[in-house]
Amino acid sequence: GAMPGQQQQRQQEQQGGLGALFQLLPILLLFAMSFFNLPGETASNQTGNSQYFSLTHAPPFKNPLKTKITTVKEIPFFVTDKFMRTYATNRYQLTRVEQMVEQSYKNYLLGECKNQKSYKQTMTREARNKKGMNEAERERLFRKAQEFELSRCVELNELFG
């Protein structure tokens, strides 16, 4: 296990690393998005059988489909040529894959919604605590934070309630 001194140091690093985290946010978002189009076996454990589909257009997932059977219709996803040949005509398999697509999309929206909320909180906190600002600047930052739309949360609620 870790030494007690190391643990304390790690906690301090985590607290100090909050600012750094928000600088990394765009990169983390990109990483989270690219996570969905990892081809092959590596992604299958994390996204549940993503060897069948991808939420993003990236070879070998180049055939666009939309969910038709699931509760949430019209979720775009992409499948391989092999999928088109073997599963696209099999209603049972297609239903299973559409259910996985729906779940993956819901998870994606949950993650994006969470990111948007924490980004909005950060903007609000910055407006409140940032040093060396006059009232007009502070007011402008507050307004910007309030107007930041949680578009993924809205979509999540509309689609999945």
mmCIF file of C-alpha atoms in Angstrom:
data_model
loop_
_atom_site.group_PDB
_atom_site.id
_atom_site.type_symbol
_atom_site.label_atom_id
_atom_site.label_comp_id
_atom_site.label_asym_id
_atom_site.label_seq_id
_atom_site.Cartn_x
_atom_site.Cartn_y
_atom_site.Cartn_z
ATOM 1 C CA GLY A 1 0.000 0.000 0.000
ATOM 2 C CA ALA A 2 0.927 3.682 -0.166
ATOM 3 C CA MET A 3 2.714 5.413 2.690
ATOM 4 C CA PRO A 4 0.535 7.841 4.732
ATOM 5 C CA GLY A 5 2.668 10.796 3.562
ATOM 6 C CA GLN A 6 2.114 9.862 -0.079
ATOM 7 C CA GLN A 7 -1.639 9.700 0.446
ATOM 8 C CA GLN A 8 -1.763 13.231 1.884
ATOM 9 C CA GLN A 9 0.362 14.508 -0.955
ATOM 10 C CA ARG A 10 -1.935 12.809 -3.469
ATOM 11 C CA GLN A 11 -5.018 14.484 -1.948
ATOM 12 C CA GLN A 12 -3.324 17.881 -2.172
ATOM 13 C CA GLU A 13 -2.415 17.180 -5.796
ATOM 14 C CA GLN A 14 -6.008 16.251 -6.554
ATOM 15 C CA GLN A 15 -7.296 19.493 -5.068
ATOM 16 C CA GLY A 16 -4.648 21.572 -6.848
ATOM 17 C CA GLY A 17 -5.241 19.629 -10.042
ATOM 18 C CA LEU A 18 -8.819 20.899 -10.396
ATOM 19 C CA GLY A 19 -7.737 23.920 -12.437
ATOM 20 C CA ALA A 20 -5.569 21.709 -14.609
ATOM 21 C CA LEU A 21 -8.502 19.338 -15.088
ATOM 22 C CA PHE A 22 -10.627 22.066 -16.616
ATOM 23 C CA GLN A 23 -7.834 23.021 -18.964
ATOM 24 C CA LEU A 24 -7.810 19.372 -20.033
ATOM 25 C CA LEU A 25 -11.592 19.243 -20.425
ATOM 26 C CA PRO A 26 -11.613 19.733 -24.231
ATOM 27 C CA ILE A 27 -9.023 16.969 -24.606
ATOM 28 C CA LEU A 28 -10.972 14.690 -22.269
ATOM 29 C CA LEU A 29 -14.132 15.363 -24.267
ATOM 30 C CA LEU A 30 -12.333 14.477 -27.486
ATOM 31 C CA PHE A 31 -11.020 11.339 -25.851
ATOM 32 C CA ALA A 32 -14.499 10.417 -24.605
ATOM 33 C CA MET A 33 -15.918 10.918 -28.084
ATOM 34 C CA SER A 34 -13.195 8.906 -29.804
ATOM 35 C CA PHE A 35 -13.818 6.164 -27.233
ATOM 36 C CA PHE A 36 -16.978 5.275 -29.136
ATOM 37 C CA ASN A 37 -15.280 4.610 -32.454
ATOM 38 C CA LEU A 38 -12.451 2.373 -31.326
ATOM 39 C CA PRO A 39 -12.701 -0.540 -33.749
ATOM 40 C CA GLY A 40 -12.346 -4.163 -32.792
ATOM 41 C CA GLU A 41 -11.864 -5.985 -29.558
ATOM 42 C CA THR A 42 -10.461 -3.247 -27.333
ATOM 43 C CA ALA A 43 -13.751 -1.355 -27.203
ATOM 44 C CA SER A 44 -16.027 -4.374 -27.014
ATOM 45 C CA ASN A 45 -15.531 -4.798 -23.254
ATOM 46 C CA GLN A 46 -16.278 -1.172 -22.475
ATOM 47 C CA THR A 47 -19.197 -0.305 -24.740
ATOM 48 C CA GLY A 48 -20.773 -3.760 -24.897
ATOM 49 C CA ASN A 49 -20.210 -5.437 -28.302
ATOM 50 C CA SER A 50 -19.105 -2.379 -30.221
ATOM 51 C CA GLN A 51 -17.577 -4.680 -32.826
ATOM 52 C CA TYR A 52 -21.111 -4.492 -34.290
ATOM 53 C CA PHE A 53 -21.546 -0.741 -34.478
ATOM 54 C CA SER A 54 -20.123 2.705 -33.819
ATOM 55 C CA LEU A 55 -21.889 5.942 -32.921
ATOM 56 C CA THR A 56 -19.418 7.785 -35.140
ATOM 57 C CA HIS A 57 -18.508 7.330 -38.781
ATOM 58 C CA ALA A 58 -15.051 5.740 -38.834
ATOM 59 C CA PRO A 59 -13.760 2.823 -40.919
ATOM 60 C CA PRO A 60 -14.708 0.008 -40.873
ATOM 61 C CA PHE A 61 -18.023 1.434 -39.547
ATOM 62 C CA LYS A 62 -19.130 3.250 -42.668
ATOM 63 C CA ASN A 63 -22.715 2.150 -43.388
ATOM 64 C CA PRO A 64 -25.184 4.583 -41.791
ATOM 65 C CA LEU A 65 -28.308 3.188 -40.112
ATOM 66 C CA LYS A 66 -30.867 4.637 -37.705
ATOM 67 C CA THR A 67 -32.696 2.902 -34.902
ATOM 68 C CA LYS A 68 -36.244 1.913 -35.884
ATOM 69 C CA ILE A 69 -37.292 -0.803 -33.413
ATOM 70 C CA THR A 70 -36.151 0.694 -30.097
ATOM 71 C CA THR A 71 -38.108 3.144 -27.934
ATOM 72 C CA VAL A 72 -35.920 5.997 -29.147
ATOM 73 C CA LYS A 73 -36.103 6.159 -32.941
ATOM 74 C CA GLU A 74 -33.689 7.762 -35.400
ATOM 75 C CA ILE A 75 -30.446 7.387 -33.398
ATOM 76 C CA PRO A 76 -27.789 7.377 -36.104
ATOM 77 C CA PHE A 77 -25.153 4.647 -35.950
ATOM 78 C CA PHE A 78 -22.692 3.015 -38.307
ATOM 79 C CA VAL A 79 -22.026 -0.622 -39.124
ATOM 80 C CA THR A 80 -19.473 -2.616 -41.105
ATOM 81 C CA ASP A 81 -19.973 -4.165 -44.538
ATOM 82 C CA LYS A 82 -19.934 -7.569 -42.846
ATOM 83 C CA PHE A 83 -22.768 -6.455 -40.584
ATOM 84 C CA MET A 84 -24.782 -5.338 -43.611
ATOM 85 C CA ARG A 85 -24.277 -8.768 -45.213
ATOM 86 C CA THR A 86 -24.909 -10.914 -42.133
ATOM 87 C CA TYR A 87 -27.116 -9.118 -39.593
ATOM 88 C CA ALA A 88 -29.003 -6.303 -41.293
ATOM 89 C CA THR A 89 -31.671 -8.702 -42.591
ATOM 90 C CA ASN A 90 -31.907 -10.649 -39.326
ATOM 91 C CA ARG A 91 -34.598 -8.868 -37.318
ATOM 92 C CA TYR A 92 -33.599 -10.473 -34.010
ATOM 93 C CA GLN A 93 -29.916 -9.495 -34.376
ATOM 94 C CA LEU A 94 -30.862 -6.026 -35.576
ATOM 95 C CA THR A 95 -33.126 -5.542 -32.556
ATOM 96 C CA ARG A 96 -30.311 -6.584 -30.205
ATOM 97 C CA VAL A 97 -27.862 -4.213 -31.856
ATOM 98 C CA GLU A 98 -30.373 -1.350 -31.833
ATOM 99 C CA GLN A 99 -30.861 -1.907 -28.096
ATOM 100 C CA MET A 100 -27.083 -1.694 -27.623
ATOM 101 C CA VAL A 101 -26.973 1.464 -29.750
ATOM 102 C CA GLU A 102 -29.758 2.999 -27.670
ATOM 103 C CA GLN A 103 -27.944 2.145 -24.426
ATOM 104 C CA SER A 104 -24.609 3.451 -25.746
ATOM 105 C CA TYR A 105 -26.242 6.666 -26.894
ATOM 106 C CA LYS A 106 -27.931 7.094 -23.524
ATOM 107 C CA ASN A 107 -24.569 6.554 -21.774
ATOM 108 C CA TYR A 108 -22.938 9.026 -24.152
ATOM 109 C CA LEU A 109 -25.618 11.656 -23.385
ATOM 110 C CA LEU A 110 -25.337 10.987 -19.638
ATOM 111 C CA GLY A 111 -21.581 11.606 -19.824
ATOM 112 C CA GLU A 112 -21.931 14.707 -21.995
ATOM 113 C CA CYS A 113 -24.690 16.100 -19.759
ATOM 114 C CA LYS A 114 -22.464 15.595 -16.709
ATOM 115 C CA ASN A 115 -19.579 17.337 -18.496
ATOM 116 C CA GLN A 116 -21.794 20.270 -19.475
ATOM 117 C CA LYS A 117 -23.075 20.627 -15.908
ATOM 118 C CA SER A 118 -19.581 20.637 -14.426
ATOM 119 C CA TYR A 119 -18.424 23.103 -17.092
ATOM 120 C CA LYS A 120 -21.332 25.405 -16.197
ATOM 121 C CA GLN A 121 -20.493 25.082 -12.480
ATOM 122 C CA THR A 122 -16.880 25.960 -13.223
ATOM 123 C CA MET A 123 -17.942 29.021 -15.231
ATOM 124 C CA THR A 124 -20.202 30.138 -12.366
ATOM 125 C CA ARG A 125 -17.495 29.538 -9.759
ATOM 126 C CA GLU A 126 -15.002 31.477 -11.879
ATOM 127 C CA ALA A 127 -17.429 34.386 -12.204
ATOM 128 C CA ARG A 128 -17.835 34.412 -8.426
ATOM 129 C CA ASN A 129 -14.224 33.912 -7.318
ATOM 130 C CA LYS A 130 -11.928 35.256 -10.023
ATOM 131 C CA LYS A 131 -9.686 38.035 -8.687
ATOM 132 C CA GLY A 132 -9.125 41.430 -10.281
ATOM 133 C CA MET A 133 -12.482 41.826 -12.049
ATOM 134 C CA ASN A 134 -14.791 44.785 -11.931
ATOM 135 C CA GLU A 135 -18.556 44.328 -11.422
ATOM 136 C CA ALA A 136 -19.356 44.639 -15.143
ATOM 137 C CA GLU A 137 -16.892 41.873 -16.032
ATOM 138 C CA ARG A 138 -18.181 39.702 -13.191
ATOM 139 C CA GLU A 139 -21.780 40.294 -14.329
ATOM 140 C CA ARG A 140 -20.851 39.417 -17.928
ATOM 141 C CA LEU A 141 -19.184 36.157 -16.814
ATOM 142 C CA PHE A 142 -22.201 35.281 -14.664
ATOM 143 C CA ARG A 143 -24.559 35.887 -17.573
ATOM 144 C CA LYS A 144 -22.367 33.765 -19.846
ATOM 145 C CA ALA A 145 -22.443 30.937 -17.289
ATOM 146 C CA GLN A 146 -26.230 31.192 -16.881
ATOM 147 C CA GLU A 147 -26.828 31.254 -20.642
ATOM 148 C CA PHE A 148 -24.644 28.198 -21.237
ATOM 149 C CA GLU A 149 -27.164 25.686 -22.513
ATOM 150 C CA LEU A 150 -27.092 22.127 -21.212
ATOM 151 C CA SER A 151 -28.065 20.852 -24.665
ATOM 152 C CA ARG A 152 -27.101 17.227 -24.003
ATOM 153 C CA CYS A 153 -29.141 17.187 -20.764
ATOM 154 C CA VAL A 154 -32.139 18.557 -22.681
ATOM 155 C CA GLU A 155 -31.710 15.873 -25.324
ATOM 156 C CA LEU A 156 -31.311 13.193 -22.652
ATOM 157 C CA ASN A 157 -34.573 14.256 -20.982
ATOM 158 C CA GLU A 158 -36.460 14.505 -24.257
ATOM 159 C CA LEU A 159 -35.339 11.074 -25.465
ATOM 160 C CA PHE A 160 -35.093 9.023 -22.299
ATOM 161 C CA GLY A 161 -37.217 11.007 -19.826
#
